[in-house]
């Protein structure tokens, strides 16, 4: 069962990498250029793998901090919500890409420093 957890962590880290890549791709299309669909796929992957890791915790023998996971989930809901609302727009606000990038950095900081 530990292999399944490691596979999910592996995909979770690839999802994080994808979101960081999206931030730099966004810079190439300009400050208010349309959002790349990769934002949606990356945040969806983080949600699915994160929730699966928590759901499988009784089987993988992990004991995750409920408050920490709640904060991670809340940050992702904000991130994915901003992405969903803006995805079909031809022009987005200039603060959007830096905010999405900041949320990814914040998620990573919560994941690593909250022990
Ligand atoms: C942009 C969103 C996210 C990023 C960048 C992110 C990043 C990370 C990183 C870097 C780790 C590894 C930490 C370490 O091992 O020291 C991690 C672990 C984890 N994340 Fe996330 N995360 C995100 C969203 C979520 C969400 C929404 C959930 C679920 C609510 C979640 C649940 C978990 C769990 C359960 C682990 C522990 C895995 C383990 O070691 O067994 N993550 N995350």
Short mmCIF file of N, CA and C and ligand atoms in Angstrom, two decimals:
data_model
loop_
_atom_site.label_atom_id
_atom_site.label_comp_id
_atom_site.label_asym_id
_atom_site.label_seq_id
_atom_site.Cartn_x
_atom_site.Cartn_y
_atom_site.Cartn_z
N UNK A 1 0.83 -1.22 0.00
CA UNK A 1 0.00 0.00 0.00
C UNK A 1 0.85 1.26 0.00
N UNK A 2 2.09 1.10 0.55
CA UNK A 2 2.96 2.27 0.59
C UNK A 2 3.33 2.70 -0.82
N UNK A 3 3.36 1.73 -1.76
CA UNK A 3 3.68 2.11 -3.15
C UNK A 3 2.59 3.04 -3.70
N UNK A 4 1.33 2.75 -3.37
CA UNK A 4 0.22 3.59 -3.86
C UNK A 4 0.38 5.01 -3.31
N UNK A 5 0.74 5.12 -2.01
CA UNK A 5 0.94 6.45 -1.42
C UNK A 5 2.09 7.18 -2.13
N UNK A 6 3.19 6.45 -2.36
CA UNK A 6 4.33 7.09 -3.02
C UNK A 6 3.98 7.52 -4.44
N UNK A 7 3.17 6.70 -5.12
CA UNK A 7 2.73 7.05 -6.48
C UNK A 7 1.90 8.33 -6.45
N UNK A 8 1.01 8.42 -5.45
CA UNK A 8 0.16 9.62 -5.32
C UNK A 8 1.01 10.84 -4.96
N UNK A 9 2.01 10.67 -4.08
CA UNK A 9 2.90 11.79 -3.73
C UNK A 9 3.68 12.22 -4.97
N UNK A 10 4.13 11.23 -5.75
CA UNK A 10 4.86 11.51 -7.00
C UNK A 10 4.00 12.38 -7.94
N UNK A 11 2.73 11.96 -8.14
CA UNK A 11 1.83 12.72 -9.01
C UNK A 11 1.54 14.10 -8.41
N UNK A 12 1.43 14.15 -7.08
CA UNK A 12 1.17 15.40 -6.36
C UNK A 12 2.32 16.40 -6.61
N UNK A 13 3.53 15.89 -6.59
CA UNK A 13 4.69 16.77 -6.82
C UNK A 13 4.78 17.18 -8.29
N UNK A 14 4.40 16.27 -9.22
CA UNK A 14 4.37 16.65 -10.63
C UNK A 14 3.32 17.74 -10.86
N UNK A 15 2.19 17.61 -10.14
CA UNK A 15 1.13 18.62 -10.25
C UNK A 15 1.62 19.98 -9.78
N UNK A 16 2.40 19.98 -8.71
CA UNK A 16 2.96 21.24 -8.22
C UNK A 16 3.90 21.84 -9.27
N UNK A 17 4.73 20.96 -9.86
CA UNK A 17 5.64 21.43 -10.91
C UNK A 17 4.87 22.01 -12.08
N UNK A 18 3.75 21.38 -12.40
CA UNK A 18 2.93 21.86 -13.52
C UNK A 18 2.39 23.27 -13.24
N UNK A 19 1.96 23.49 -12.00
CA UNK A 19 1.41 24.80 -11.64
C UNK A 19 2.51 25.88 -11.68
N UNK A 20 3.72 25.52 -11.26
CA UNK A 20 4.83 26.48 -11.33
C UNK A 20 5.12 26.80 -12.80
N UNK A 21 5.10 25.75 -13.64
CA UNK A 21 5.34 25.96 -15.08
C UNK A 21 4.27 26.88 -15.67
N UNK A 22 3.01 26.70 -15.21
CA UNK A 22 1.92 27.54 -15.71
C UNK A 22 2.19 29.02 -15.43
N UNK A 23 2.76 29.28 -14.26
CA UNK A 23 3.05 30.68 -13.91
C UNK A 23 4.00 31.30 -14.94
N UNK A 24 5.03 30.55 -15.33
CA UNK A 24 6.00 31.09 -16.28
C UNK A 24 5.44 31.15 -17.70
N UNK A 25 4.58 30.17 -18.04
CA UNK A 25 3.92 30.22 -19.36
C UNK A 25 3.02 31.45 -19.42
N UNK A 26 2.35 31.74 -18.30
CA UNK A 26 1.46 32.88 -18.23
C UNK A 26 2.21 34.19 -18.48
N UNK A 27 3.44 34.25 -18.01
CA UNK A 27 4.24 35.46 -18.21
C UNK A 27 4.53 35.70 -19.69
N UNK A 28 4.58 34.60 -20.47
CA UNK A 28 4.91 34.73 -21.89
C UNK A 28 3.72 35.26 -22.69
N UNK A 29 2.49 34.99 -22.22
CA UNK A 29 1.31 35.49 -22.96
C UNK A 29 0.92 36.90 -22.51
N UNK A 30 1.67 37.47 -21.58
CA UNK A 30 1.39 38.84 -21.15
C UNK A 30 0.60 38.88 -19.86
N UNK A 31 0.67 40.03 -19.19
CA UNK A 31 0.09 40.17 -17.85
C UNK A 31 -1.41 39.89 -17.82
N UNK A 32 -2.13 40.28 -18.90
CA UNK A 32 -3.58 40.03 -18.88
C UNK A 32 -4.03 39.10 -20.01
N UNK A 33 -3.10 38.27 -20.49
CA UNK A 33 -3.44 37.28 -21.53
C UNK A 33 -4.34 36.19 -20.98
N UNK A 34 -5.02 35.43 -21.87
CA UNK A 34 -5.93 34.37 -21.38
C UNK A 34 -5.20 33.31 -20.57
N UNK A 35 -5.93 32.70 -19.65
CA UNK A 35 -5.33 31.66 -18.80
C UNK A 35 -5.16 30.37 -19.58
N UNK A 36 -4.04 29.69 -19.34
CA UNK A 36 -3.79 28.38 -19.95
C UNK A 36 -4.63 27.32 -19.20
N UNK A 37 -5.17 26.34 -19.97
CA UNK A 37 -5.99 25.27 -19.34
C UNK A 37 -5.18 24.45 -18.33
N UNK A 38 -3.84 24.50 -18.47
CA UNK A 38 -2.97 23.76 -17.55
C UNK A 38 -3.21 24.14 -16.09
N UNK A 39 -3.65 25.39 -15.85
CA UNK A 39 -3.97 25.80 -14.47
C UNK A 39 -5.06 24.90 -13.90
N UNK A 40 -6.06 24.62 -14.75
CA UNK A 40 -7.19 23.80 -14.30
C UNK A 40 -6.74 22.34 -14.09
N UNK A 41 -5.94 21.84 -15.04
CA UNK A 41 -5.49 20.45 -14.93
C UNK A 41 -4.56 20.28 -13.73
N UNK A 42 -3.66 21.25 -13.52
CA UNK A 42 -2.73 21.17 -12.40
C UNK A 42 -3.45 21.23 -11.06
N UNK A 43 -4.40 22.17 -10.94
CA UNK A 43 -5.09 22.27 -9.65
C UNK A 43 -6.02 21.07 -9.45
N UNK A 44 -6.60 20.55 -10.54
CA UNK A 44 -7.43 19.34 -10.44
C UNK A 44 -6.60 18.15 -9.98
N UNK A 45 -5.40 18.03 -10.52
CA UNK A 45 -4.51 16.93 -10.13
C UNK A 45 -4.15 17.03 -8.66
N UNK A 46 -3.88 18.26 -8.18
CA UNK A 46 -3.54 18.44 -6.76
C UNK A 46 -4.71 18.06 -5.86
N UNK A 47 -5.91 18.43 -6.30
CA UNK A 47 -7.09 18.12 -5.51
C UNK A 47 -7.31 16.60 -5.44
N UNK A 48 -7.28 15.94 -6.60
CA UNK A 48 -7.55 14.50 -6.66
C UNK A 48 -6.50 13.71 -5.88
N UNK A 49 -5.20 14.03 -6.11
CA UNK A 49 -4.15 13.27 -5.43
C UNK A 49 -4.15 13.57 -3.92
N UNK A 50 -4.37 14.85 -3.56
CA UNK A 50 -4.37 15.23 -2.14
C UNK A 50 -5.50 14.54 -1.38
N UNK A 51 -6.72 14.59 -1.97
CA UNK A 51 -7.87 13.97 -1.31
C UNK A 51 -7.69 12.44 -1.25
N UNK A 52 -7.12 11.86 -2.32
CA UNK A 52 -6.87 10.40 -2.31
C UNK A 52 -5.87 10.03 -1.21
N UNK A 53 -4.83 10.85 -1.04
CA UNK A 53 -3.84 10.58 0.02
C UNK A 53 -4.51 10.58 1.39
N UNK A 54 -5.40 11.56 1.60
CA UNK A 54 -6.09 11.65 2.89
C UNK A 54 -7.05 10.47 3.05
N UNK A 55 -7.79 10.16 1.98
CA UNK A 55 -8.77 9.07 2.03
C UNK A 55 -8.11 7.73 2.30
N UNK A 56 -6.89 7.55 1.79
CA UNK A 56 -6.20 6.26 1.96
C UNK A 56 -5.39 6.19 3.25
N UNK A 57 -5.38 7.29 4.01
CA UNK A 57 -4.54 7.36 5.23
C UNK A 57 -4.72 6.16 6.17
N UNK A 58 -5.97 5.69 6.40
CA UNK A 58 -6.12 4.53 7.30
C UNK A 58 -5.41 3.29 6.75
N UNK A 59 -5.33 3.17 5.42
CA UNK A 59 -4.68 2.00 4.82
C UNK A 59 -3.17 2.17 4.71
N UNK A 60 -2.72 3.42 4.56
CA UNK A 60 -1.27 3.65 4.39
C UNK A 60 -0.60 3.93 5.73
N UNK A 61 -1.41 3.98 6.80
CA UNK A 61 -0.85 4.16 8.13
C UNK A 61 -0.35 5.58 8.40
N UNK A 62 -0.83 6.57 7.64
CA UNK A 62 -0.42 7.96 7.86
C UNK A 62 -1.42 8.65 8.76
N UNK A 63 -0.92 9.66 9.49
CA UNK A 63 -1.79 10.41 10.40
C UNK A 63 -1.63 11.89 10.08
N UNK A 64 -2.46 12.39 9.14
CA UNK A 64 -2.31 13.77 8.70
C UNK A 64 -3.00 14.74 9.65
N UNK A 65 -2.41 15.93 9.83
CA UNK A 65 -2.98 16.99 10.66
C UNK A 65 -4.24 17.53 9.96
N UNK A 66 -5.38 17.40 10.64
CA UNK A 66 -6.67 17.77 10.04
C UNK A 66 -6.71 19.27 9.70
N UNK A 67 -6.19 20.11 10.62
CA UNK A 67 -6.23 21.57 10.38
C UNK A 67 -5.35 21.93 9.18
N UNK A 68 -4.16 21.34 9.14
CA UNK A 68 -3.25 21.60 8.02
C UNK A 68 -3.91 21.21 6.69
N UNK A 69 -4.54 20.05 6.67
CA UNK A 69 -5.19 19.59 5.44
C UNK A 69 -6.37 20.49 5.06
N UNK A 70 -7.07 20.98 6.10
CA UNK A 70 -8.18 21.91 5.85
C UNK A 70 -7.68 23.19 5.21
N UNK A 71 -6.53 23.69 5.71
CA UNK A 71 -5.95 24.92 5.15
C UNK A 71 -5.51 24.67 3.71
N UNK A 72 -4.87 23.50 3.47
CA UNK A 72 -4.43 23.18 2.11
C UNK A 72 -5.64 23.09 1.16
N UNK A 73 -6.71 22.46 1.64
CA UNK A 73 -7.90 22.32 0.80
C UNK A 73 -8.52 23.69 0.52
N UNK A 74 -8.59 24.55 1.57
CA UNK A 74 -9.19 25.88 1.41
C UNK A 74 -8.39 26.71 0.40
N UNK A 75 -7.06 26.66 0.49
CA UNK A 75 -6.22 27.41 -0.45
C UNK A 75 -6.45 26.92 -1.88
N UNK A 76 -6.59 25.60 -2.01
CA UNK A 76 -6.79 25.06 -3.36
C UNK A 76 -8.16 25.43 -3.92
N UNK A 77 -9.16 25.50 -3.05
CA UNK A 77 -10.51 25.88 -3.51
C UNK A 77 -10.46 27.33 -4.04
N UNK A 78 -9.71 28.21 -3.35
CA UNK A 78 -9.57 29.59 -3.82
C UNK A 78 -8.84 29.60 -5.17
N UNK A 79 -7.74 28.87 -5.26
CA UNK A 79 -6.95 28.80 -6.50
C UNK A 79 -7.81 28.29 -7.66
N UNK A 80 -8.45 27.13 -7.45
CA UNK A 80 -9.24 26.52 -8.52
C UNK A 80 -10.45 27.38 -8.86
N UNK A 81 -11.02 28.05 -7.86
CA UNK A 81 -12.16 28.93 -8.09
C UNK A 81 -11.77 30.10 -8.99
N UNK A 82 -10.63 30.73 -8.69
CA UNK A 82 -10.15 31.85 -9.50
C UNK A 82 -9.87 31.38 -10.93
N UNK A 83 -9.31 30.17 -11.05
CA UNK A 83 -9.02 29.63 -12.38
C UNK A 83 -10.33 29.38 -13.14
N UNK A 84 -11.29 28.73 -12.48
CA UNK A 84 -12.56 28.37 -13.14
C UNK A 84 -13.30 29.62 -13.62
N UNK A 85 -13.33 30.66 -12.79
CA UNK A 85 -14.07 31.88 -13.13
C UNK A 85 -13.43 32.61 -14.32
N UNK A 86 -12.10 32.52 -14.41
CA UNK A 86 -11.39 33.32 -15.42
C UNK A 86 -10.98 32.55 -16.67
N UNK A 87 -11.21 31.24 -16.68
CA UNK A 87 -10.67 30.39 -17.75
C UNK A 87 -11.16 30.77 -19.15
N UNK A 88 -12.44 31.15 -19.25
CA UNK A 88 -12.98 31.43 -20.59
C UNK A 88 -12.80 32.88 -21.01
N UNK A 89 -12.22 33.72 -20.14
CA UNK A 89 -12.06 35.14 -20.48
C UNK A 89 -10.88 35.35 -21.44
N UNK A 90 -11.08 36.26 -22.42
CA UNK A 90 -9.99 36.54 -23.36
C UNK A 90 -8.93 37.41 -22.70
N UNK A 91 -9.38 38.25 -21.76
CA UNK A 91 -8.45 39.10 -21.01
C UNK A 91 -8.72 38.92 -19.52
N UNK A 92 -7.66 38.78 -18.74
CA UNK A 92 -7.84 38.63 -17.30
C UNK A 92 -7.16 39.80 -16.58
N UNK A 93 -7.50 39.97 -15.31
CA UNK A 93 -6.88 41.05 -14.52
C UNK A 93 -5.38 40.81 -14.37
N UNK A 94 -4.62 41.90 -14.32
CA UNK A 94 -3.15 41.75 -14.25
C UNK A 94 -2.69 41.12 -12.92
N UNK A 95 -3.55 41.21 -11.87
CA UNK A 95 -3.16 40.64 -10.58
C UNK A 95 -3.38 39.13 -10.53
N UNK A 96 -4.09 38.60 -11.54
CA UNK A 96 -4.49 37.19 -11.44
C UNK A 96 -3.29 36.21 -11.43
N UNK A 97 -2.40 36.32 -12.42
CA UNK A 97 -1.28 35.37 -12.50
C UNK A 97 -0.37 35.44 -11.26
N UNK A 98 0.02 36.66 -10.79
CA UNK A 98 0.83 36.71 -9.57
C UNK A 98 0.09 36.13 -8.36
N UNK A 99 -1.23 36.32 -8.30
CA UNK A 99 -2.01 35.77 -7.18
C UNK A 99 -2.02 34.24 -7.23
N UNK A 100 -2.24 33.68 -8.43
CA UNK A 100 -2.25 32.21 -8.57
C UNK A 100 -0.87 31.65 -8.22
N UNK A 101 0.18 32.31 -8.72
CA UNK A 101 1.54 31.86 -8.41
C UNK A 101 1.81 31.94 -6.91
N UNK A 102 1.34 33.03 -6.27
CA UNK A 102 1.52 33.20 -4.83
C UNK A 102 0.80 32.11 -4.04
N UNK A 103 -0.38 31.73 -4.52
CA UNK A 103 -1.14 30.67 -3.83
C UNK A 103 -0.42 29.32 -3.93
N UNK A 104 0.22 29.07 -5.07
CA UNK A 104 0.98 27.82 -5.23
C UNK A 104 2.17 27.81 -4.25
N UNK A 105 2.86 28.96 -4.15
CA UNK A 105 4.01 29.06 -3.23
C UNK A 105 3.52 28.88 -1.79
N UNK A 106 2.38 29.51 -1.46
CA UNK A 106 1.82 29.41 -0.11
C UNK A 106 1.46 27.96 0.22
N UNK A 107 0.82 27.27 -0.74
CA UNK A 107 0.47 25.84 -0.56
C UNK A 107 1.72 25.02 -0.27
N UNK A 108 2.77 25.29 -1.03
CA UNK A 108 4.02 24.54 -0.86
C UNK A 108 4.62 24.82 0.51
N UNK A 109 4.58 26.09 0.94
CA UNK A 109 5.12 26.46 2.25
C UNK A 109 4.34 25.77 3.36
N UNK A 110 3.00 25.75 3.24
CA UNK A 110 2.17 25.07 4.25
C UNK A 110 2.53 23.58 4.28
N UNK A 111 2.68 22.98 3.08
CA UNK A 111 2.99 21.54 3.00
C UNK A 111 4.31 21.22 3.69
N UNK A 112 5.30 22.09 3.52
CA UNK A 112 6.65 21.77 3.98
C UNK A 112 6.92 22.23 5.42
N UNK A 113 6.48 23.46 5.76
CA UNK A 113 6.88 24.02 7.07
C UNK A 113 5.92 23.69 8.22
N UNK A 114 4.66 23.34 7.89
CA UNK A 114 3.69 23.02 8.95
C UNK A 114 3.92 21.59 9.40
N UNK A 115 4.58 21.43 10.55
CA UNK A 115 4.92 20.08 11.05
C UNK A 115 4.28 19.82 12.39
C1 LIG B 1 -1.32 23.85 -5.23
C2 LIG B 1 -1.69 22.91 -4.38
C3 LIG B 1 -0.75 22.04 -3.59
C4 LIG B 1 0.62 22.02 -3.53
C5 LIG B 1 1.61 22.92 -4.27
C6 LIG B 1 0.98 20.96 -2.62
C7 LIG B 1 2.29 20.62 -2.30
C8 LIG B 1 2.66 19.55 -1.51
C9 LIG B 1 4.02 19.14 -1.23
C10 LIG B 1 5.28 19.85 -1.74
C11 LIG B 1 3.97 18.05 -0.44
C12 LIG B 1 5.16 17.22 0.11
C13 LIG B 1 5.48 17.71 1.51
C14 LIG B 1 6.53 16.85 2.19
O1 LIG B 1 6.55 15.63 1.99
O2 LIG B 1 7.31 17.40 2.94
C15 LIG B 1 2.58 17.74 -0.21
C16 LIG B 1 2.12 16.69 0.55
C17 LIG B 1 0.78 16.42 0.79
N1 LIG B 1 -0.31 17.13 0.31
FE1 LIG B 1 -0.24 18.72 -0.92
N2 LIG B 1 -0.17 20.36 -2.14
C18 LIG B 1 -1.24 20.99 -2.71
C19 LIG B 1 -2.58 20.70 -2.48
C20 LIG B 1 -3.05 19.73 -1.63
C21 LIG B 1 -4.44 19.48 -1.34
C22 LIG B 1 -5.61 20.26 -1.90
C23 LIG B 1 -4.48 18.42 -0.49
C24 LIG B 1 -5.68 17.77 0.12
C25 LIG B 1 -6.60 18.43 0.73
C26 LIG B 1 -3.11 17.99 -0.23
C27 LIG B 1 -2.74 16.95 0.57
C28 LIG B 1 -1.45 16.53 0.80
C29 LIG B 1 -1.07 15.39 1.61
C30 LIG B 1 -2.05 14.44 2.32
C31 LIG B 1 0.33 15.33 1.61
C32 LIG B 1 1.22 14.31 2.37
C33 LIG B 1 1.66 13.17 1.49
C34 LIG B 1 2.55 12.18 2.25
O3 LIG B 1 3.73 12.49 2.46
O4 LIG B 1 2.03 11.12 2.62
N3 LIG B 1 -2.28 18.82 -0.96
N4 LIG B 1 1.79 18.68 -0.87
#
